[in-house]
mmCIF file of C-alpha atoms and ligand atoms in Angstrom:
data_model
loop_
_atom_site.group_PDB
_atom_site.id
_atom_site.type_symbol
_atom_site.label_atom_id
_atom_site.label_comp_id
_atom_site.label_asym_id
_atom_site.label_seq_id
_atom_site.Cartn_x
_atom_site.Cartn_y
_atom_site.Cartn_z
ATOM 1 C CA MET Z 13 -12.200 -1.544 -23.783
ATOM 2 C CA ASN Z 14 -10.646 1.922 -24.185
ATOM 3 C CA GLU Z 15 -7.291 1.459 -22.507
ATOM 4 C CA TYR Z 16 -7.358 5.007 -21.082
ATOM 5 C CA ASP Z 17 -10.854 4.931 -19.532
ATOM 6 C CA TRP Z 18 -9.585 4.771 -15.962
ATOM 7 C CA HIS Z 19 -13.038 4.556 -14.393
ATOM 8 C CA LYS Z 20 -13.979 1.518 -16.477
ATOM 9 C CA ILE Z 21 -10.555 0.014 -15.865
ATOM 10 C CA LYS Z 22 -11.089 0.414 -12.115
ATOM 11 C CA GLU Z 23 -14.520 -1.240 -12.285
ATOM 12 C CA LEU Z 24 -13.053 -4.187 -14.204
ATOM 13 C CA ALA Z 25 -10.104 -4.457 -11.820
ATOM 14 C CA ILE Z 26 -12.511 -4.514 -8.855
ATOM 15 C CA THR Z 27 -14.253 -7.573 -10.342
ATOM 16 C CA TRP Z 28 -10.836 -9.289 -10.520
ATOM 17 C CA VAL Z 29 -10.025 -8.233 -6.944
ATOM 18 C CA LYS Z 30 -13.316 -9.726 -5.688
ATOM 19 C CA GLU Z 31 -12.701 -12.955 -7.581
ATOM 20 C CA ALA Z 32 -9.151 -13.127 -6.188
ATOM 21 C CA SER Z 33 -10.455 -12.504 -2.675
ATOM 22 C CA ASN Z 34 -12.829 -15.476 -3.029
ATOM 23 C CA GLN Z 35 -9.839 -17.629 -3.957
ATOM 24 C CA LEU Z 36 -7.957 -16.340 -0.897
ATOM 25 C CA LYS Z 37 -10.875 -16.982 1.463
ATOM 26 C CA ALA Z 38 -11.378 -20.490 0.075
ATOM 27 C CA SER Z 39 -7.665 -21.232 0.557
ATOM 28 C CA LEU Z 40 -7.977 -20.477 4.297
ATOM 29 C CA GLU Z 41 -9.965 -23.717 4.611
ATOM 30 C CA GLU Z 42 -6.945 -25.664 3.367
ATOM 31 C CA THR Z 43 -3.325 -26.128 4.451
ATOM 32 C CA ILE Z 44 -1.233 -23.367 2.887
ATOM 33 C CA HIS Z 45 2.378 -23.959 1.953
ATOM 34 C CA VAL Z 46 4.568 -21.156 3.397
ATOM 35 C CA GLU Z 47 8.188 -20.207 2.579
ATOM 36 C CA THR Z 48 10.446 -17.429 3.835
ATOM 37 C CA LYS Z 49 12.101 -14.968 1.411
ATOM 38 C CA SER Z 50 14.713 -12.408 2.565
ATOM 39 C CA SER Z 51 14.201 -13.000 6.321
ATOM 40 C CA PRO Z 52 12.056 -15.036 8.743
ATOM 41 C CA ASP Z 53 9.443 -12.237 8.785
ATOM 42 C CA ASP Z 54 9.248 -12.046 4.981
ATOM 43 C CA LEU Z 55 6.803 -14.778 3.974
ATOM 44 C CA VAL Z 56 5.390 -15.996 0.696
ATOM 45 C CA THR Z 57 2.686 -18.596 0.151
ATOM 46 C CA GLU Z 58 1.509 -20.465 -2.903
ATOM 47 C CA MET Z 59 -1.517 -18.137 -2.813
ATOM 48 C CA ASP Z 60 0.665 -15.008 -3.266
ATOM 49 C CA ARG Z 61 2.003 -16.594 -6.466
ATOM 50 C CA LYS Z 62 -1.357 -17.914 -7.635
ATOM 51 C CA ILE Z 63 -3.146 -14.564 -7.204
ATOM 52 C CA GLU Z 64 -0.308 -12.677 -8.920
ATOM 53 C CA GLN Z 65 -0.538 -15.086 -11.876
ATOM 54 C CA TYR Z 66 -4.300 -14.585 -11.973
ATOM 55 C CA PHE Z 67 -3.888 -10.795 -12.329
ATOM 56 C CA LEU Z 68 -1.105 -11.157 -14.888
ATOM 57 C CA GLN Z 69 -3.306 -13.373 -17.037
ATOM 58 C CA LYS Z 70 -6.288 -10.991 -16.835
ATOM 59 C CA ILE Z 71 -4.153 -7.944 -17.643
ATOM 60 C CA GLN Z 72 -2.366 -9.589 -20.550
ATOM 61 C CA MET Z 73 -5.675 -10.733 -21.995
ATOM 62 C CA ASN Z 74 -7.422 -7.353 -21.659
ATOM 63 C CA PHE Z 75 -4.538 -4.885 -21.999
ATOM 64 C CA PRO Z 76 -1.729 -6.490 -24.002
ATOM 65 C CA ASN Z 77 0.102 -3.150 -24.279
ATOM 66 C CA HIS Z 78 0.281 -2.546 -20.529
ATOM 67 C CA ALA Z 79 3.280 -3.494 -18.375
ATOM 68 C CA PHE Z 80 3.016 -5.439 -15.115
ATOM 69 C CA LEU Z 81 4.959 -5.350 -11.868
ATOM 70 C CA GLY Z 82 4.130 -7.739 -9.030
ATOM 71 C CA GLU Z 83 5.664 -8.512 -5.647
ATOM 72 C CA GLU Z 84 6.319 -12.156 -6.406
ATOM 73 C CA GLY Z 85 8.819 -11.442 -9.128
ATOM 74 C CA ILE Z 86 6.793 -10.960 -12.261
ATOM 75 C CA SER Z 87 7.542 -7.883 -14.342
ATOM 76 C CA SER Z 88 7.108 -7.169 -18.014
ATOM 77 C CA GLU Z 89 10.346 -7.194 -19.960
ATOM 78 C CA GLU Z 90 9.933 -3.901 -21.787
ATOM 79 C CA PHE Z 91 8.747 -2.190 -18.718
ATOM 80 C CA ASP Z 92 10.398 1.165 -19.488
ATOM 81 C CA ASN Z 93 8.995 1.453 -22.996
ATOM 82 C CA ARG Z 94 5.361 1.191 -22.021
ATOM 83 C CA ASP Z 95 3.264 4.121 -20.851
ATOM 84 C CA THR Z 96 0.908 2.194 -18.611
ATOM 85 C CA ILE Z 97 1.897 -0.127 -15.814
ATOM 86 C CA TRP Z 98 -0.099 -2.243 -13.368
ATOM 87 C CA ILE Z 99 1.508 -2.636 -9.953
ATOM 88 C CA ILE Z 100 0.088 -5.521 -7.947
ATOM 89 C CA ASP Z 101 0.524 -6.889 -4.457
ATOM 90 C CA PRO Z 102 -1.444 -10.160 -4.431
ATOM 91 C CA ILE Z 103 -1.388 -10.242 -0.607
ATOM 92 C CA ASP Z 104 -0.219 -7.296 1.460
ATOM 93 C CA GLY Z 105 0.217 -8.531 5.002
ATOM 94 C CA THR Z 106 1.191 -12.111 4.166
ATOM 95 C CA THR Z 107 2.263 -12.711 7.791
ATOM 96 C CA ASN Z 108 -1.257 -11.775 8.913
ATOM 97 C CA PHE Z 109 -2.733 -14.008 6.193
ATOM 98 C CA VAL Z 110 -0.694 -16.954 7.456
ATOM 99 C CA HIS Z 111 -0.905 -16.393 11.223
ATOM 100 C CA GLN Z 112 -4.135 -14.540 11.803
ATOM 101 C CA GLN Z 113 -6.293 -14.963 8.683
ATOM 102 C CA TYR Z 114 -7.163 -11.310 9.186
ATOM 103 C CA ASN Z 115 -5.922 -7.815 8.203
ATOM 104 C CA PHE Z 116 -4.504 -8.584 4.778
ATOM 105 C CA ALA Z 117 -5.268 -6.858 1.495
ATOM 106 C CA ILE Z 118 -5.115 -7.178 -2.256
ATOM 107 C CA CYS Z 119 -3.569 -4.093 -3.881
ATOM 108 C CA VAL Z 120 -3.912 -2.966 -7.482
ATOM 109 C CA ALA Z 121 -2.552 0.275 -8.942
ATOM 110 C CA VAL Z 122 -2.453 1.535 -12.503
ATOM 111 C CA TYR Z 123 0.054 4.256 -13.386
ATOM 112 C CA HIS Z 124 0.207 6.075 -16.724
ATOM 113 C CA LYS Z 125 3.309 8.048 -17.686
ATOM 114 C CA GLY Z 126 4.331 8.032 -14.034
ATOM 115 C CA GLU Z 127 0.988 9.296 -12.711
ATOM 116 C CA GLY Z 128 -1.299 7.247 -10.486
ATOM 117 C CA LYS Z 129 -4.641 6.752 -12.255
ATOM 118 C CA VAL Z 130 -6.293 3.869 -10.374
ATOM 119 C CA GLY Z 131 -5.764 2.676 -6.802
ATOM 120 C CA ILE Z 132 -7.539 -0.278 -5.152
ATOM 121 C CA ILE Z 133 -6.873 -1.711 -1.689
ATOM 122 C CA TYR Z 134 -9.238 -4.484 -0.600
ATOM 123 C CA ASP Z 135 -9.451 -5.706 2.995
ATOM 124 C CA VAL Z 136 -10.526 -9.253 2.204
ATOM 125 C CA MET Z 137 -11.878 -10.387 5.593
ATOM 126 C CA ASN Z 138 -13.625 -7.102 6.426
ATOM 127 C CA ASP Z 139 -15.025 -6.657 2.906
ATOM 128 C CA GLU Z 140 -13.768 -3.092 2.933
ATOM 129 C CA LEU Z 141 -12.840 -1.731 -0.492
ATOM 130 C CA PHE Z 142 -10.774 1.455 -0.733
ATOM 131 C CA HIS Z 143 -10.695 2.721 -4.314
ATOM 132 C CA ALA Z 144 -9.942 5.814 -6.334
ATOM 133 C CA VAL Z 145 -9.560 7.111 -9.862
ATOM 134 C CA ALA Z 146 -7.389 10.208 -10.271
ATOM 135 C CA GLY Z 147 -9.540 13.334 -10.182
ATOM 136 C CA GLN Z 148 -12.740 11.422 -9.317
ATOM 137 C CA GLY Z 149 -12.442 11.135 -5.525
ATOM 138 C CA ALA Z 150 -11.546 8.255 -3.209
ATOM 139 C CA PHE Z 151 -14.067 5.876 -1.693
ATOM 140 C CA ARG Z 152 -14.483 3.355 1.098
ATOM 141 C CA ASN Z 153 -17.019 0.961 -0.395
ATOM 142 C CA GLU Z 154 -19.706 3.391 -1.684
ATOM 143 C CA GLU Z 155 -18.858 6.192 0.724
ATOM 144 C CA ARG Z 156 -16.799 9.086 -0.627
ATOM 145 C CA LEU Z 157 -13.799 9.919 1.577
ATOM 146 C CA GLU Z 158 -13.531 13.480 2.815
ATOM 147 C CA SER Z 159 -10.534 15.759 2.450
ATOM 148 C CA LEU Z 160 -8.164 15.262 5.368
ATOM 149 C CA ALA Z 161 -8.154 17.930 8.075
ATOM 150 C CA PRO Z 162 -4.919 18.991 9.801
ATOM 151 C CA VAL Z 163 -4.029 17.426 13.161
ATOM 152 C CA LYS Z 164 -1.463 18.395 15.800
ATOM 153 C CA VAL Z 165 1.303 15.966 16.759
ATOM 154 C CA ASP Z 166 0.037 15.478 20.316
ATOM 155 C CA LYS Z 167 -3.400 14.479 19.006
ATOM 156 C CA ALA Z 168 -2.136 12.180 16.252
ATOM 157 C CA ILE Z 169 -2.453 8.393 16.022
ATOM 158 C CA ILE Z 170 0.192 6.855 13.784
ATOM 159 C CA GLY Z 171 0.681 3.422 12.231
ATOM 160 C CA LEU Z 172 4.146 1.960 12.805
ATOM 161 C CA ASN Z 173 5.748 -1.458 13.079
ATOM 162 C CA ALA Z 174 7.428 -1.531 16.521
ATOM 163 C CA ARG Z 175 10.506 -3.189 15.065
ATOM 164 C CA TRP Z 176 11.644 0.150 13.584
ATOM 165 C CA LEU Z 177 12.324 1.336 17.148
ATOM 166 C CA LEU Z 178 15.074 -1.243 17.550
ATOM 167 C CA TYR Z 179 17.575 -0.143 14.902
ATOM 168 C CA LYS Z 180 20.119 1.533 17.179
ATOM 169 C CA GLY Z 181 22.794 3.369 15.205
ATOM 170 C CA LYS Z 182 20.525 4.146 12.255
ATOM 171 C CA ALA Z 183 19.772 7.831 11.637
ATOM 172 C CA PHE Z 184 16.016 7.278 11.651
ATOM 173 C CA GLN Z 185 15.845 5.450 14.997
ATOM 174 C CA PRO Z 186 16.061 8.386 17.479
ATOM 175 C CA ILE Z 187 13.605 10.331 15.320
ATOM 176 C CA VAL Z 188 11.065 7.527 15.390
ATOM 177 C CA VAL Z 189 11.536 7.110 19.164
ATOM 178 C CA ASP Z 190 10.951 10.842 19.721
ATOM 179 C CA LEU Z 191 7.845 10.819 17.549
ATOM 180 C CA VAL Z 192 6.411 7.739 19.285
ATOM 181 C CA ARG Z 193 6.879 9.565 22.604
ATOM 182 C CA GLN Z 194 5.036 12.664 21.418
ATOM 183 C CA VAL Z 195 2.064 11.374 19.482
ATOM 184 C CA ARG Z 196 -1.203 10.400 21.190
ATOM 185 C CA GLY Z 197 -1.038 6.775 20.112
ATOM 186 C CA VAL Z 198 0.679 4.196 17.934
ATOM 187 C CA ARG Z 199 -1.017 1.286 16.125
ATOM 188 C CA SER Z 200 0.377 -1.616 14.154
ATOM 189 C CA TYR Z 201 -1.891 -3.577 11.813
ATOM 190 C CA GLY Z 202 0.752 -5.484 9.825
ATOM 191 C CA SER Z 203 -0.442 -4.396 6.382
ATOM 192 C CA ALA Z 204 1.230 -1.283 5.018
ATOM 193 C CA ALA Z 205 -1.434 -0.853 2.352
ATOM 194 C CA LEU Z 206 -4.301 -1.027 4.829
ATOM 195 C CA GLU Z 207 -2.532 1.368 7.166
ATOM 196 C CA MET Z 208 -2.134 3.884 4.346
ATOM 197 C CA ALA Z 209 -5.770 3.366 3.361
ATOM 198 C CA TYR Z 210 -6.588 4.169 7.001
ATOM 199 C CA VAL Z 211 -4.664 7.439 6.656
ATOM 200 C CA ALA Z 212 -6.643 8.234 3.482
ATOM 201 C CA SER Z 213 -9.892 7.514 5.321
ATOM 202 C CA GLY Z 214 -8.922 9.429 8.482
ATOM 203 C CA ARG Z 215 -8.590 6.473 10.896
ATOM 204 C CA LEU Z 216 -4.891 7.103 11.243
ATOM 205 C CA ASP Z 217 -3.156 10.474 11.019
ATOM 206 C CA GLY Z 218 0.101 9.080 9.673
ATOM 207 C CA TYR Z 219 1.953 5.903 8.748
ATOM 208 C CA ILE Z 220 5.695 5.249 8.687
ATOM 209 C CA SER Z 221 7.738 2.410 7.264
ATOM 210 C CA LEU Z 222 11.466 2.517 6.704
ATOM 211 C CA ARG Z 223 11.342 -0.030 3.898
ATOM 212 C CA LEU Z 224 8.558 -0.499 1.388
ATOM 213 C CA SER Z 225 8.343 -1.520 -2.250
ATOM 214 C CA PRO Z 226 6.247 -0.038 -5.083
ATOM 215 C CA TRP Z 227 3.522 -2.705 -4.752
ATOM 216 C CA ASP Z 228 3.109 -1.806 -1.054
ATOM 217 C CA PHE Z 229 2.469 1.908 -1.633
ATOM 218 C CA ALA Z 230 1.465 2.467 -5.303
ATOM 219 C CA ALA Z 231 -2.299 2.070 -4.775
ATOM 220 C CA ALA Z 232 -2.333 4.103 -1.548
ATOM 221 C CA LEU Z 233 -0.786 7.146 -3.230
ATOM 222 C CA VAL Z 234 -3.713 7.324 -5.657
ATOM 223 C CA LEU Z 235 -6.149 7.335 -2.702
ATOM 224 C CA LEU Z 236 -4.115 9.938 -0.817
ATOM 225 C CA ASN Z 237 -3.981 12.288 -3.816
ATOM 226 C CA GLU Z 238 -7.789 12.421 -3.782
ATOM 227 C CA VAL Z 239 -8.102 13.464 -0.127
ATOM 228 C CA GLY Z 240 -5.144 15.847 0.151
ATOM 229 C CA GLY Z 241 -2.902 13.375 1.978
ATOM 230 C CA CYS Z 242 0.845 13.988 1.887
ATOM 231 C CA TYR Z 243 3.578 11.472 1.214
ATOM 232 C CA SER Z 244 7.332 11.345 0.877
ATOM 233 C CA THR Z 245 10.236 9.211 2.007
ATOM 234 C CA PHE Z 246 10.793 9.359 5.763
ATOM 235 C CA TYR Z 247 13.385 12.055 5.057
ATOM 236 C CA GLY Z 248 10.974 14.270 3.110
ATOM 237 C CA GLU Z 249 12.169 13.418 -0.402
ATOM 238 C CA PRO Z 250 9.683 12.688 -3.203
ATOM 239 C CA LEU Z 251 8.742 9.025 -3.594
ATOM 240 C CA ALA Z 252 9.902 7.299 -6.781
ATOM 241 C CA ILE Z 253 7.075 5.060 -7.856
ATOM 242 C CA LEU Z 254 9.234 2.216 -9.146
ATOM 243 C CA LYS Z 255 11.812 2.225 -6.329
ATOM 244 C CA ALA Z 256 11.846 0.685 -2.868
ATOM 245 C CA SER Z 257 12.304 3.283 -0.123
ATOM 246 C CA SER Z 258 11.188 4.517 3.252
ATOM 247 C CA VAL Z 259 7.662 5.918 3.230
ATOM 248 C CA PHE Z 260 5.904 8.475 5.397
ATOM 249 C CA VAL Z 261 2.283 9.363 4.659
ATOM 250 C CA GLY Z 262 0.151 11.687 6.678
ATOM 251 C CA LYS Z 263 -2.413 14.381 7.023
ATOM 252 C CA PRO Z 264 -1.205 17.627 5.418
ATOM 253 C CA GLN Z 265 -0.052 19.730 8.376
ATOM 254 C CA PHE Z 266 1.046 16.721 10.413
ATOM 255 C CA HIS Z 267 3.292 15.454 7.609
ATOM 256 C CA ASP Z 268 4.902 18.847 7.232
ATOM 257 C CA VAL Z 269 5.529 19.338 10.951
ATOM 258 C CA VAL Z 270 7.025 15.868 11.413
ATOM 259 C CA ILE Z 271 9.443 16.378 8.504
ATOM 260 C CA ARG Z 272 10.512 19.837 9.724
ATOM 261 C CA LYS Z 273 10.464 19.509 13.500
ATOM 262 C CA PHE Z 274 11.462 15.889 13.940
ATOM 263 C CA VAL Z 275 13.313 14.613 10.876
ATOM 264 C CA GLN Z 276 15.170 17.671 9.569
ATOM 265 C CA LYS Z 277 15.871 19.046 13.045
ATOM 266 C CA GLU Z 278 17.517 15.775 14.147
ATOM 267 C CA LEU Z 279 19.438 15.287 10.893
ATOM 268 C CA ASN Z 280 20.771 18.865 11.005
ATOM 269 C CA SER Z 281 21.767 18.715 14.677
HETATM 270 P P1 LIG A 27 3.914 -7.857 2.492
HETATM 271 O O1 LIG A 27 3.070 -8.596 3.439
HETATM 272 O O2 LIG A 27 3.268 -7.656 1.148
HETATM 273 O O3 LIG A 27 5.319 -8.409 2.362
HETATM 274 C C1 LIG A 27 4.526 -5.431 7.476
HETATM 275 O O4 LIG A 27 4.868 -4.494 8.492
HETATM 276 C C2 LIG A 27 4.219 -4.663 6.216
HETATM 277 O O5 LIG A 27 5.456 -4.303 5.578
HETATM 278 C C3 LIG A 27 3.445 -5.471 5.199
HETATM 279 O O6 LIG A 27 2.627 -4.606 4.470
HETATM 280 C C4 LIG A 27 4.536 -6.056 4.327
HETATM 281 O O7 LIG A 27 4.093 -6.344 3.026
HETATM 282 C C5 LIG A 27 5.492 -4.894 4.280
HETATM 283 N N1 LIG A 27 6.853 -5.266 3.858
HETATM 284 C C6 LIG A 27 7.483 -4.742 2.785
HETATM 285 N N2 LIG A 27 8.683 -5.267 2.622
HETATM 286 C C7 LIG A 27 8.854 -6.184 3.614
HETATM 287 C C8 LIG A 27 9.907 -7.087 3.969
HETATM 288 N N3 LIG A 27 11.050 -7.151 3.277
HETATM 289 N N4 LIG A 27 9.717 -7.887 5.045
HETATM 290 C C9 LIG A 27 8.570 -7.832 5.722
HETATM 291 N N5 LIG A 27 7.532 -7.013 5.427
HETATM 292 C C10 LIG A 27 7.668 -6.194 4.396
HETATM 293 CA CA1 LIG A 28 2.758 -9.152 -0.639
#
């Protein structure tokens, strides 16, 4: 296969995502071994590792020149010397996978020379596939997603993990509290990737996390580019695709107003 035909690459990657989702669904019938990583809320299962290995094998077989970055610790050695990189989260929302068997996603992104070319976020239990190729529109299953319309803060619904409200003493905390007070509603689904896919598809107007990694947001940025969604760190700086950081994604005008009237105003006061 032509290694720069992004549409064909997306179609192939979707077949892998569907196969991986069958493995995940089958595993829910069995006892899953769970471990904690950095903290009690940071879980990994044998299925995270198995699905990541599955993608690595497929990518190495089909695209030996491409690099690979996955959440469970696999990355290609000569990462920096390769133009094309696959960024994979085998399960986004592992806590949901373990505790609820619901609201978890498989995420696949392909970046070329730093630009997002393919983004796939698959809600396994709802069979909802969010996918995009740069310049060719974003889709929810077969339905093309529309460009995002502006929304005012007092009419906005945002995605946010309530824990971020608790960090007293951190610069972001009073800003997040103020925003939560002023928006119309706050939702928390427990999968950053799905929440950003919901922004791309208009179900949410914004999503905030103060700590995400490339595999959590790489695919979502490709979707957001196609519908005019905005993204930055929580402080309004550009996102670096291979670096962990805070993330704020939102509808165009909403994103701008939150950065200016909430974040910058508080930080400059
Ligand atoms: P994960 O399930 O792939 O780890 C939970 O609010 C969301 O934040 C999930 O999408 C989760 O992704 C993500 N997240 C990123 N880093 C995390 C961390 N260190 N601990 C817990 N959740 C994390
Ligand atoms: Ca994960």
